[in-house]
Every structure is written in structure tokens, then in C-alpha cells.
Amino acid sequence: MGSDVCAAVLTSTDRARCCLRRGRDVWCGTVILPGREKGAARVLALWCPDWPAVAAAAVARLPATQPVAVLFANRVIACSAIARADGVRRGLKRREAQGRCPDLFLAQADPDRDARLFEPVVAAVDATVPGVEVLRPGLLVLGARGAARFFGSEEAAAERLVDAVAATGVEAQIGIADELSTAVIAARRGALVPAGAGARFLAPMPVRELAVEPSLAAPERADLVDLLHRLGLRRIGDFAALTPAEVASRFGADAVLAHRCAQALPERPPSVRPPPKDLTVEYRCDPPIERVDAAAFAGRMLATRLHAELSNAGLACTRLSIFAETDAGEELSRIWRCAEPLTPDGTADRVRWQLDGWLTRRDRPTAPITLLRLEPVEVVAAGALQLGLWGGVGEEDERARRALIRVQGLLGGEAVRVGVLSGGRGPAERITLVALGDEPIPAADPALPWPGRMPEPAPALLLLNRPLVRLEAADGDPIRVTDRALFSADPSRLHWGSRQWQLTGWAGPWPVDERWWVPEPAENNDTPTTFTARAQVQLDGEPSDVRVLLLVYHDETWRAEGLYD
């Protein structure tokens, strides 16, 4: 074990104490370094590994030997240690995971379930050391300074918390460091990082560790990590060696936060200020709330009111306190911390999760809830939250995605498909349909040259059945495409079924030079040519009823392939 970092893996089954002696000084979880004040703030992170899988197994009452995986959009997002031993990994498709582990129990992602079952763990930690902040179900943080003073040392406090969590039947690991992000990364290794040694602790780790925890990283962090890896900055220390000016001038805002994390500096600038008192919103429950659905309805109403107040003040919330009072005088409170400013839906979700946990746990309140209060603990400027043109942050897209995932869960992974831009000449060929959640890989590279490709714009509507149409000249003769890729005459009318239209304009034809290696049919062969071409025609009509069609010519017949707006 290196002299710079003193680590101890702390679980309920394997606890180790380590001390590092250097001359007369003894380091045991904390160290006094020059330039750092004794008693400076420290952060303790408690992480329950594979929490979605643990919660799913608890709900299904599975034995400890049963491998479990949790799916979202037909891909594994979490799995148990037993499943990993059989080769199951995050990101695998359902079928591949089942192929590697035939006995695998599959459960759908359910944030409500995860939060509800995590509440007893939070309550146990809060009863041991008050001041808990929940980052997400399965991960919480608290100040380590008071706990270390009360229990004698940081190691003793960590052991006591692990014991408290083990009493609820859950395994946990502890990480302690100077900064929150460093403590969270340390918790994944069960490490106690000496004061002032955060940067040295992070330096040898792969740069992907900066994106492994979703509660501390923006969604675009994965793209940043991939870019850094391709640039050769493959260790956190390599990224931390860059100057802030170099990072800010070459990357986005999230890269600046990731760089501060790599240097073990506070992720948020010191300008973060306590919110004004008048931003607190509360609701007197009449009648008192006893059911989770009623509590969730009240929570959503409060979330809407809170964000209206924040919007008027030009602020956004990053730490939220949820408070409830019962008819018997019981007071319940919990703080949720977020990597990004909360949206109204994000606030409503956390209120629902917390109330669900309070009302369904074993030591639930003895009386119904009579008061709900939301209080922003920490706010930032509203510029940190980029709103859409009509309000909201992708709310419609997220709602639609949830609906599609629900349909996919009911009908199967292949039942819901999304289009991916592909290479091809025709508009239908330039769309590759992939199952929702699968890697969006096109069937052909769209960047390659495609001679004969239709010019932009693409049709607004594709007619997959390609109905037959007849294109005629002014004298009634059918229009053909000659061997020189020209119309045999100027198009004048188009017949579609029993209707016909005069043409007010046309463009093309554009030949499609495909399968040129196929021998031409003999002269005495009556087989139609396989020559293909496309053309655009504009039909006459009222200005509000103008139609432009995309036609395809093949085997000496015309078909309608697309319709333009």
C-alpha cells in the first residue's frame, strides 16, 4: 500500500484497519498537512453496490445465490455480483445477458422501487450520524468531521455506519475524502483518503472514473471521457495536469467541472449562496395524507409552485430539503443533492420517492401527514439550467421515451424501433430501423459517396407500398426514361387510380446506377430492363392543396415513393 493513500475496504463481512507510520506521526484516516487547517471539512460517502439489482431481488424475494440483472430500454443497467461472475455486464442486450447466464432473473428498472427500499438504509444512517444527503437511491453523503469527533476517528465512524447498514440486511462501502466527488469514487473502492491527498489518490485511475457516477456527472460526460481517451489523456492525472484555461478554451462547461473533480477541488464555485427564505413552499394537507398516491399528487403540486418561485427569482435548485409533519407531531426530513439543477419533474420524482419511502417503511409514521414543505438548501443562477424555447428541459421527449419503453416492455424489444440515418440512394434506403435502446448503427455509411442519390430535401412521407401511377405526355403517350436518362417526352399529366392531375412542374429524372455488372438482357428477350430512375412532379390544385410527389421508374413502370410537404 502506497505511502500517500491510506485505504481500508469496509464491508460488513470484511473490515480492515490500516495505519501508516511516517517517523513519529501516525496517519489513521486523517492527516495534517502544511497549508491545510486541522478540522477542515471532510465528506463521507456511503455506497450500496448494485442497488437496483439488490432492490429488485428484495421485491421478488429471491435467494442470495440467484443472479439478477436490471434492464432499461432492453439493456442491462445493473447486475448482481453473482451475475457478473457469469459474464453479465452493464450495456449488454437482454438476449446476450441471458445467453451468458441462463438462470439470470431479469427485472425492469423502477426508480420508485429503488427509492422506497433505500429509505430504511437512509434512516439507519441518519439515526447514527445526522445530516444525511441522498444523491440517488444507493448512494448518500454526509459530513465526516462531526462523526469522526463523536466516534473517535474516521475509521471508527465508518465501521459504525457499516454496522448500522448491515443491520438492515444491506452491504455497504465507505469512502472519505476532502471533496464530495473524490469521496464517492473512494466509496467504490472502500478507501479512506488522507486529507490533502485527493489529487494523488485520483491521478492513477482511468479517466472513465469521472463519468461512472451518474448523480455527479452530466449526460454529456461520457462523450467528454471518450474524447479525452482518444486525445491520449487516459488517466485522471493526465487530465488534471491541464490548466483551467486550457480546459475552458477547448471543452464545454461540464469539462470544467470534471477538471475540478480531477484536481480534487470543489465541484461548485464558492459563489453558490444560500437561498432566500421566501423560496420555501409548503402545503397544509386537508384532509391529512395517508396514501402514497395522494402524497405524490401533493408533491407534484408543491414542485410546480417551488419552480415557479425559483424561476421568478432567476435561480435553480441543486440541493433540496423535503420536510413532512404528521398529525401526531412527528417531523420527517431528508435532503437530496443533484449534480445538475433540478427540473420540475426531477423535483416531483424525488418528493414522490421520499414520501413513498416514509409511508411504506416498517417504522412508518403513526399518524397521517398534515404538512409538506420543500425548501431549496442550495441554489445557483438560472443560467445553469438551459430551458427550452417553450419551457421545460426536454420534458416532451422524456415523456415520449418513457411511453415507448413501456410499450417495448409489453410487446418485446423489437416492437419499438427508431430511425438512424444510413447510406443509400433512395430515401427509404437512407433509414435503418433499430430497436429502441440498441446501438444506433446504420446499415451503410452515410458519409460515403452515393452516385444517383436524391437531392435534399427528403420526402416528408414515404409510401412503403409504392402504389402504381401513370405518367403521360400531352398527347396521352406514356412517359418513359430513355437509355440516356432523359424523359421520352415532357410530362403533362399523372394518373393515380381513378384520379388524374395536370402537372405544373417537374424535375429529373435522376438515374440510379446500380448493379451495372449485371449483363443486359438479349435483344429478343421480352424481360423489362432493370434500369431505375427517380423524378419529382408537382400537381396542380389550390394553393393549400399543392402536392409534390417523388416517383421512381423501374421495369418501365412508375410508382409513387414519397410525398413532400
CSV table of N, CA, C and O in Angstrom, one decimal, residues 353-439:
chain,number,residue,atom,x,y,z
A,353,TRP,N,-40.6,9.7,-4.4
A,353,TRP,CA,-39.7,8.7,-3.8
A,353,TRP,C,-39.6,8.8,-2.3
A,353,TRP,O,-39.7,7.8,-1.6
A,354,GLN,N,-39.4,10.0,-1.8
A,354,GLN,CA,-39.2,10.1,-0.4
A,354,GLN,C,-40.5,9.9,0.4
A,354,GLN,O,-40.4,9.2,1.4
A,355,LEU,N,-41.6,10.4,-0.1
A,355,LEU,CA,-42.9,10.1,0.6
A,355,LEU,C,-43.2,8.6,0.5
A,355,LEU,O,-43.8,8.1,1.5
A,356,ASP,N,-42.9,8.0,-0.6
A,356,ASP,CA,-43.2,6.6,-0.7
A,356,ASP,C,-42.4,5.8,0.3
A,356,ASP,O,-42.8,4.9,1.0
A,357,GLY,N,-41.1,6.2,0.5
A,357,GLY,CA,-40.2,5.5,1.5
A,357,GLY,C,-40.7,5.7,2.9
A,357,GLY,O,-40.7,4.8,3.7
A,358,TRP,N,-41.2,7.0,3.2
A,358,TRP,CA,-41.6,7.2,4.6
A,358,TRP,C,-42.9,6.5,4.9
A,358,TRP,O,-43.1,5.9,6.0
A,359,LEU,N,-43.9,6.4,3.9
A,359,LEU,CA,-45.2,5.8,4.2
A,359,LEU,C,-45.2,4.3,4.1
A,359,LEU,O,-46.2,3.7,4.5
A,360,THR,N,-44.2,3.7,3.5
A,360,THR,CA,-44.2,2.2,3.4
A,360,THR,C,-43.1,1.5,4.2
A,360,THR,O,-43.1,0.3,4.2
A,361,ARG,N,-42.2,2.2,4.9
A,361,ARG,CA,-41.2,1.5,5.6
A,361,ARG,C,-41.8,0.9,6.9
A,361,ARG,O,-42.9,1.2,7.3
A,362,ARG,N,-41.1,0.0,7.5
A,362,ARG,CA,-41.6,-0.7,8.7
A,362,ARG,C,-41.9,0.2,9.8
A,362,ARG,O,-43.0,0.0,10.5
A,363,ASP,N,-41.1,1.2,10.1
A,363,ASP,CA,-41.4,2.1,11.2
A,363,ASP,C,-42.0,3.4,10.6
A,363,ASP,O,-41.6,4.5,10.9
A,364,ARG,N,-43.0,3.2,9.9
A,364,ARG,CA,-43.7,4.3,9.2
A,364,ARG,C,-44.4,5.2,10.3
A,364,ARG,O,-44.5,4.8,11.4
A,365,PRO,N,-44.7,6.5,9.9
A,365,PRO,CA,-45.3,7.4,10.9
A,365,PRO,C,-46.6,6.8,11.5
A,365,PRO,O,-47.3,6.1,10.8
A,366,THR,N,-46.8,7.2,12.7
A,366,THR,CA,-48.0,6.6,13.4
A,366,THR,C,-49.3,7.4,13.1
A,366,THR,O,-50.4,7.0,13.5
A,367,ALA,N,-49.2,8.5,12.4
A,367,ALA,CA,-50.3,9.4,12.1
A,367,ALA,C,-50.1,9.9,10.6
A,367,ALA,O,-49.0,9.9,10.1
A,368,PRO,N,-51.2,10.3,10.0
A,368,PRO,CA,-51.2,10.8,8.6
A,368,PRO,C,-50.4,12.1,8.6
A,368,PRO,O,-50.3,12.8,9.6
A,369,ILE,N,-49.9,12.4,7.4
A,369,ILE,CA,-49.1,13.6,7.1
A,369,ILE,C,-50.1,14.8,7.0
A,369,ILE,O,-51.1,14.8,6.3
A,370,THR,N,-49.8,15.9,7.8
A,370,THR,CA,-50.6,17.1,7.8
A,370,THR,C,-49.9,18.3,7.1
A,370,THR,O,-50.5,19.3,6.8
A,371,LEU,N,-48.6,18.2,6.9
A,371,LEU,CA,-47.8,19.3,6.4
A,371,LEU,C,-46.7,18.8,5.5
A,371,LEU,O,-45.9,17.9,5.9
A,372,LEU,N,-46.6,19.4,4.3
A,372,LEU,CA,-45.4,19.1,3.4
A,372,LEU,C,-44.7,20.4,3.1
A,372,LEU,O,-45.4,21.4,2.9
A,373,ARG,N,-43.4,20.4,3.1
A,373,ARG,CA,-42.7,21.6,2.8
A,373,ARG,C,-41.4,21.3,2.0
A,373,ARG,O,-40.7,20.3,2.3
A,374,LEU,N,-41.2,22.1,1.0
A,374,LEU,CA,-40.0,22.0,0.2
A,374,LEU,C,-39.2,23.2,0.4
A,374,LEU,O,-39.7,24.3,0.2
A,375,GLU,N,-37.9,23.0,0.7
A,375,GLU,CA,-37.0,24.2,0.9
A,375,GLU,C,-35.7,24.0,0.1
A,375,GLU,O,-35.0,23.0,0.3
A,376,PRO,N,-35.4,24.9,-0.8
A,376,PRO,CA,-34.1,24.8,-1.5
A,376,PRO,C,-33.0,25.1,-0.6
A,376,PRO,O,-32.9,26.2,0.0
A,377,VAL,N,-32.0,24.2,-0.4
A,377,VAL,CA,-30.9,24.4,0.5
A,377,VAL,C,-29.8,25.1,-0.2
A,377,VAL,O,-29.0,25.8,0.4
A,378,GLU,N,-29.6,24.8,-1.5
A,378,GLU,CA,-28.5,25.4,-2.3
A,378,GLU,C,-29.1,25.8,-3.6
A,378,GLU,O,-29.7,24.9,-4.3
A,379,VAL,N,-28.8,26.9,-4.1
A,379,VAL,CA,-29.3,27.4,-5.4
A,379,VAL,C,-28.1,27.9,-6.2
A,379,VAL,O,-27.0,28.3,-5.7
A,380,VAL,N,-28.3,27.9,-7.5
A,380,VAL,CA,-27.3,28.5,-8.5
A,380,VAL,C,-28.1,29.4,-9.4
A,380,VAL,O,-29.3,29.4,-9.4
A,381,ALA,N,-27.4,30.2,-10.2
A,381,ALA,CA,-28.0,31.1,-11.1
A,381,ALA,C,-28.8,30.3,-12.2
A,381,ALA,O,-28.4,29.2,-12.5
A,382,ALA,N,-29.9,30.8,-12.6
A,382,ALA,CA,-30.8,30.1,-13.6
A,382,ALA,C,-30.1,29.8,-14.9
A,382,ALA,O,-30.5,28.9,-15.6
A,383,GLY,N,-29.0,30.5,-15.2
A,383,GLY,CA,-28.2,30.2,-16.4
A,383,GLY,C,-27.6,28.8,-16.4
A,383,GLY,O,-27.3,28.3,-17.5
A,384,ALA,N,-27.5,28.2,-15.2
A,384,ALA,CA,-27.0,26.8,-15.2
A,384,ALA,C,-28.0,25.8,-15.7
A,384,ALA,O,-27.7,24.7,-15.9
A,385,LEU,N,-29.3,26.3,-15.9
A,385,LEU,CA,-30.3,25.4,-16.3
A,385,LEU,C,-30.9,26.0,-17.6
A,385,LEU,O,-31.6,27.0,-17.6
A,386,GLN,N,-30.5,25.4,-18.7
A,386,GLN,CA,-30.9,25.9,-20.1
A,386,GLN,C,-32.3,25.4,-20.4
A,386,GLN,O,-32.5,24.2,-20.6
A,387,LEU,N,-33.3,26.3,-20.4
A,387,LEU,CA,-34.7,25.9,-20.6
A,387,LEU,C,-35.0,25.9,-22.1
A,387,LEU,O,-34.3,26.6,-22.9
A,388,GLY,N,-36.0,25.1,-22.5
A,388,GLY,CA,-36.4,25.1,-23.9
A,388,GLY,C,-37.1,26.3,-24.2
A,388,GLY,O,-37.4,27.2,-23.4
A,389,LEU,N,-37.4,26.5,-25.5
A,389,LEU,CA,-38.0,27.7,-26.0
A,389,LEU,C,-39.4,27.9,-25.4
A,389,LEU,O,-39.8,29.1,-25.1
A,390,TRP,N,-40.1,26.8,-25.2
A,390,TRP,CA,-41.5,27.0,-24.6
A,390,TRP,C,-41.5,26.4,-23.2
A,390,TRP,O,-42.5,26.0,-22.7
A,391,GLY,N,-40.3,26.4,-22.5
A,391,GLY,CA,-40.3,26.0,-21.1
A,391,GLY,C,-40.0,24.5,-21.0
A,391,GLY,O,-40.2,23.7,-22.0
A,392,GLY,N,-39.4,24.1,-19.9
A,392,GLY,CA,-39.1,22.6,-19.7
A,392,GLY,C,-37.8,22.3,-20.3
A,392,GLY,O,-37.2,23.0,-21.1
A,393,VAL,N,-37.2,21.2,-19.9
A,393,VAL,CA,-35.9,20.7,-20.4
A,393,VAL,C,-36.1,19.3,-21.0
A,393,VAL,O,-35.9,18.3,-20.4
A,394,GLY,N,-36.6,19.3,-22.2
A,394,GLY,CA,-36.8,18.1,-22.9
A,394,GLY,C,-37.9,17.3,-22.2
A,394,GLY,O,-37.9,16.0,-22.3
A,395,GLU,N,-38.9,17.9,-21.6
A,395,GLU,CA,-40.0,17.2,-20.9
A,395,GLU,C,-40.8,16.3,-21.9
A,395,GLU,O,-41.1,15.2,-21.6
A,396,GLU,N,-41.1,16.9,-23.1
A,396,GLU,CA,-41.9,16.1,-24.0
A,396,GLU,C,-41.1,14.9,-24.5
A,396,GLU,O,-41.7,13.8,-24.6
A,397,ASP,N,-39.8,15.1,-24.8
A,397,ASP,CA,-39.0,14.0,-25.3
A,397,ASP,C,-38.9,12.9,-24.2
A,397,ASP,O,-39.0,11.7,-24.5
A,398,GLU,N,-38.7,13.3,-23.0
A,398,GLU,CA,-38.6,12.3,-21.9
A,398,GLU,C,-39.9,11.6,-21.7
A,398,GLU,O,-39.9,10.3,-21.5
A,399,ARG,N,-41.0,12.3,-21.8
A,399,ARG,CA,-42.3,11.6,-21.6
A,399,ARG,C,-42.5,10.6,-22.7
A,399,ARG,O,-43.0,9.5,-22.5
A,400,ALA,N,-42.2,11.0,-23.9
A,400,ALA,CA,-42.4,10.1,-25.1
A,400,ALA,C,-41.5,8.9,-24.9
A,400,ALA,O,-41.9,7.8,-25.3
A,401,ARG,N,-40.3,9.1,-24.5
A,401,ARG,CA,-39.3,8.0,-24.4
A,401,ARG,C,-39.9,7.0,-23.3
A,401,ARG,O,-39.8,5.8,-23.5
A,402,ARG,N,-40.4,7.5,-22.2
A,402,ARG,CA,-40.9,6.6,-21.2
A,402,ARG,C,-42.1,5.8,-21.7
A,402,ARG,O,-42.2,4.6,-21.5
A,403,ALA,N,-42.9,6.4,-22.5
A,403,ALA,CA,-44.1,5.7,-23.1
A,403,ALA,C,-43.6,4.6,-24.1
A,403,ALA,O,-44.1,3.5,-24.1
A,404,LEU,N,-42.6,4.9,-24.9
A,404,LEU,CA,-42.1,4.0,-25.8
A,404,LEU,C,-41.4,2.8,-25.1
A,404,LEU,O,-41.6,1.6,-25.5
A,405,ILE,N,-40.7,3.1,-24.0
A,405,ILE,CA,-40.1,2.0,-23.2
A,405,ILE,C,-41.2,1.1,-22.6
A,405,ILE,O,-41.0,-0.1,-22.5
A,406,ARG,N,-42.2,1.7,-22.2
A,406,ARG,CA,-43.4,0.9,-21.6
A,406,ARG,C,-43.9,0.0,-22.7
A,406,ARG,O,-44.2,-1.2,-22.4
A,407,VAL,N,-44.2,0.5,-23.9
A,407,VAL,CA,-44.7,-0.3,-25.0
A,407,VAL,C,-43.7,-1.4,-25.3
A,407,VAL,O,-44.0,-2.6,-25.5
A,408,GLN,N,-42.4,-1.1,-25.3
A,408,GLN,CA,-41.4,-2.1,-25.5
A,408,GLN,C,-41.4,-3.2,-24.5
A,408,GLN,O,-41.2,-4.4,-24.8
A,409,GLY,N,-41.6,-2.8,-23.2
A,409,GLY,CA,-41.7,-3.8,-22.2
A,409,GLY,C,-42.9,-4.7,-22.3
A,409,GLY,O,-42.8,-5.9,-21.9
A,410,LEU,N,-44.0,-4.2,-22.9
A,410,LEU,CA,-45.2,-5.0,-23.1
A,410,LEU,C,-45.1,-5.9,-24.3
A,410,LEU,O,-45.6,-7.1,-24.3
A,411,LEU,N,-44.5,-5.4,-25.4
A,411,LEU,CA,-44.6,-6.1,-26.7
A,411,LEU,C,-43.3,-6.8,-27.1
A,411,LEU,O,-43.2,-7.5,-28.1
A,412,GLY,N,-42.2,-6.4,-26.4
A,412,GLY,CA,-40.9,-7.0,-26.7
A,412,GLY,C,-39.9,-6.0,-27.2
A,412,GLY,O,-40.3,-4.9,-27.7
A,413,GLY,N,-38.6,-6.3,-27.2
A,413,GLY,CA,-37.6,-5.4,-27.6
A,413,GLY,C,-37.7,-4.9,-29.0
A,413,GLY,O,-37.3,-3.7,-29.3
A,414,GLU,N,-38.1,-5.8,-29.9
A,414,GLU,CA,-38.1,-5.4,-31.3
A,414,GLU,C,-39.4,-4.7,-31.8
A,414,GLU,O,-39.5,-4.3,-32.9
A,415,ALA,N,-40.3,-4.5,-30.8
A,415,ALA,CA,-41.6,-3.9,-31.2
A,415,ALA,C,-41.5,-2.4,-31.4
A,415,ALA,O,-42.3,-1.8,-32.1
A,416,VAL,N,-40.5,-1.7,-30.8
A,416,VAL,CA,-40.3,-0.3,-30.9
A,416,VAL,C,-39.0,0.0,-31.6
A,416,VAL,O,-38.0,-0.4,-31.1
A,417,ARG,N,-39.0,0.6,-32.7
A,417,ARG,CA,-37.8,0.9,-33.5
A,417,ARG,C,-37.7,2.4,-33.8
A,417,ARG,O,-38.7,3.1,-33.9
A,418,VAL,N,-36.5,2.8,-33.9
A,418,VAL,CA,-36.2,4.2,-34.2
A,418,VAL,C,-35.3,4.3,-35.4
A,418,VAL,O,-34.6,3.3,-35.7
A,419,GLY,N,-35.4,5.4,-36.2
A,419,GLY,CA,-34.7,5.5,-37.4
A,419,GLY,C,-33.3,6.1,-37.2
A,419,GLY,O,-33.1,6.9,-36.4
A,420,VAL,N,-32.3,5.6,-38.0
A,420,VAL,CA,-30.9,6.0,-37.9
A,420,VAL,C,-30.6,6.4,-39.4
A,420,VAL,O,-30.8,5.6,-40.3
A,421,LEU,N,-30.0,7.6,-39.6
A,421,LEU,CA,-29.5,8.0,-40.9
A,421,LEU,C,-28.5,7.0,-41.4
A,421,LEU,O,-27.5,6.7,-40.8
A,422,SER,N,-28.7,6.5,-42.6
A,422,SER,CA,-27.9,5.5,-43.2
A,422,SER,C,-27.5,5.9,-44.6
A,422,SER,O,-27.9,7.0,-45.1
A,423,GLY,N,-26.6,5.2,-45.2
A,423,GLY,CA,-26.2,5.5,-46.6
A,423,GLY,C,-27.1,4.8,-47.6
A,423,GLY,O,-27.6,3.7,-47.4
A,424,GLY,N,-27.3,5.4,-48.8
A,424,GLY,CA,-28.1,4.9,-49.8
A,424,GLY,C,-28.5,6.0,-50.8
A,424,GLY,O,-28.2,7.1,-50.6
A,425,ARG,N,-29.2,5.5,-51.8
A,425,ARG,CA,-29.6,6.4,-52.9
A,425,ARG,C,-31.0,6.9,-52.8
A,425,ARG,O,-31.3,8.0,-53.0
A,426,GLY,N,-31.9,6.0,-52.4
A,426,GLY,CA,-33.3,6.3,-52.2
A,426,GLY,C,-33.6,6.7,-50.8
A,426,GLY,O,-32.8,6.4,-49.9
A,427,PRO,N,-34.7,7.5,-50.6
A,427,PRO,CA,-35.0,7.9,-49.2
A,427,PRO,C,-35.2,6.7,-48.3
A,427,PRO,O,-34.9,6.8,-47.1
A,428,ALA,N,-35.9,5.7,-48.7
A,428,ALA,CA,-36.1,4.5,-47.8
A,428,ALA,C,-34.8,3.8,-47.5
A,428,ALA,O,-34.7,3.3,-46.4
A,429,GLU,N,-33.9,3.8,-48.4
A,429,GLU,CA,-32.6,3.1,-48.1
A,429,GLU,C,-31.7,3.9,-47.1
A,429,GLU,O,-30.8,3.3,-46.5
A,430,ARG,N,-32.0,5.2,-47.0
A,430,ARG,CA,-31.2,6.0,-46.1
A,430,ARG,C,-31.7,6.0,-44.6
A,430,ARG,O,-31.3,6.8,-43.8
A,431,ILE,N,-32.6,5.1,-44.3
A,431,ILE,CA,-33.1,4.9,-43.0
A,431,ILE,C,-32.9,3.5,-42.5
A,431,ILE,O,-33.3,2.5,-43.2
A,432,THR,N,-32.2,3.3,-41.4
A,432,THR,CA,-32.0,2.0,-40.8
A,432,THR,C,-32.8,2.0,-39.5
A,432,THR,O,-32.6,2.8,-38.6
A,433,LEU,N,-33.7,1.0,-39.4
A,433,LEU,CA,-34.5,0.9,-38.2
A,433,LEU,C,-33.8,0.0,-37.2
A,433,LEU,O,-33.5,-1.1,-37.5
A,434,VAL,N,-33.6,0.5,-36.0
A,434,VAL,CA,-33.0,-0.3,-34.9
A,434,VAL,C,-33.9,-0.3,-33.7
A,434,VAL,O,-34.7,0.7,-33.5
A,435,ALA,N,-33.9,-1.3,-32.9
A,435,ALA,CA,-34.7,-1.4,-31.7
A,435,ALA,C,-34.3,-0.3,-30.7
A,435,ALA,O,-33.1,0.1,-30.6
A,436,LEU,N,-35.3,0.3,-30.1
A,436,LEU,CA,-35.1,1.4,-29.1
A,436,LEU,C,-34.1,0.8,-28.0
A,436,LEU,O,-34.4,-0.2,-27.4
A,437,GLY,N,-33.0,1.6,-27.8
A,437,GLY,CA,-32.1,1.2,-26.8
A,437,GLY,C,-30.8,0.5,-27.4
A,437,GLY,O,-29.8,0.4,-26.7
A,438,ASP,N,-30.9,0.0,-28.6
A,438,ASP,CA,-29.8,-0.6,-29.3
A,438,ASP,C,-28.8,0.4,-29.8
A,438,ASP,O,-29.2,1.6,-29.9
A,439,GLU,N,-27.6,0.0,-30.1
A,439,GLU,CA,-26.6,0.9,-30.7
A,439,GLU,C,-27.1,1.4,-32.0
A,439,GLU,O,-27.5,0.6,-32.9
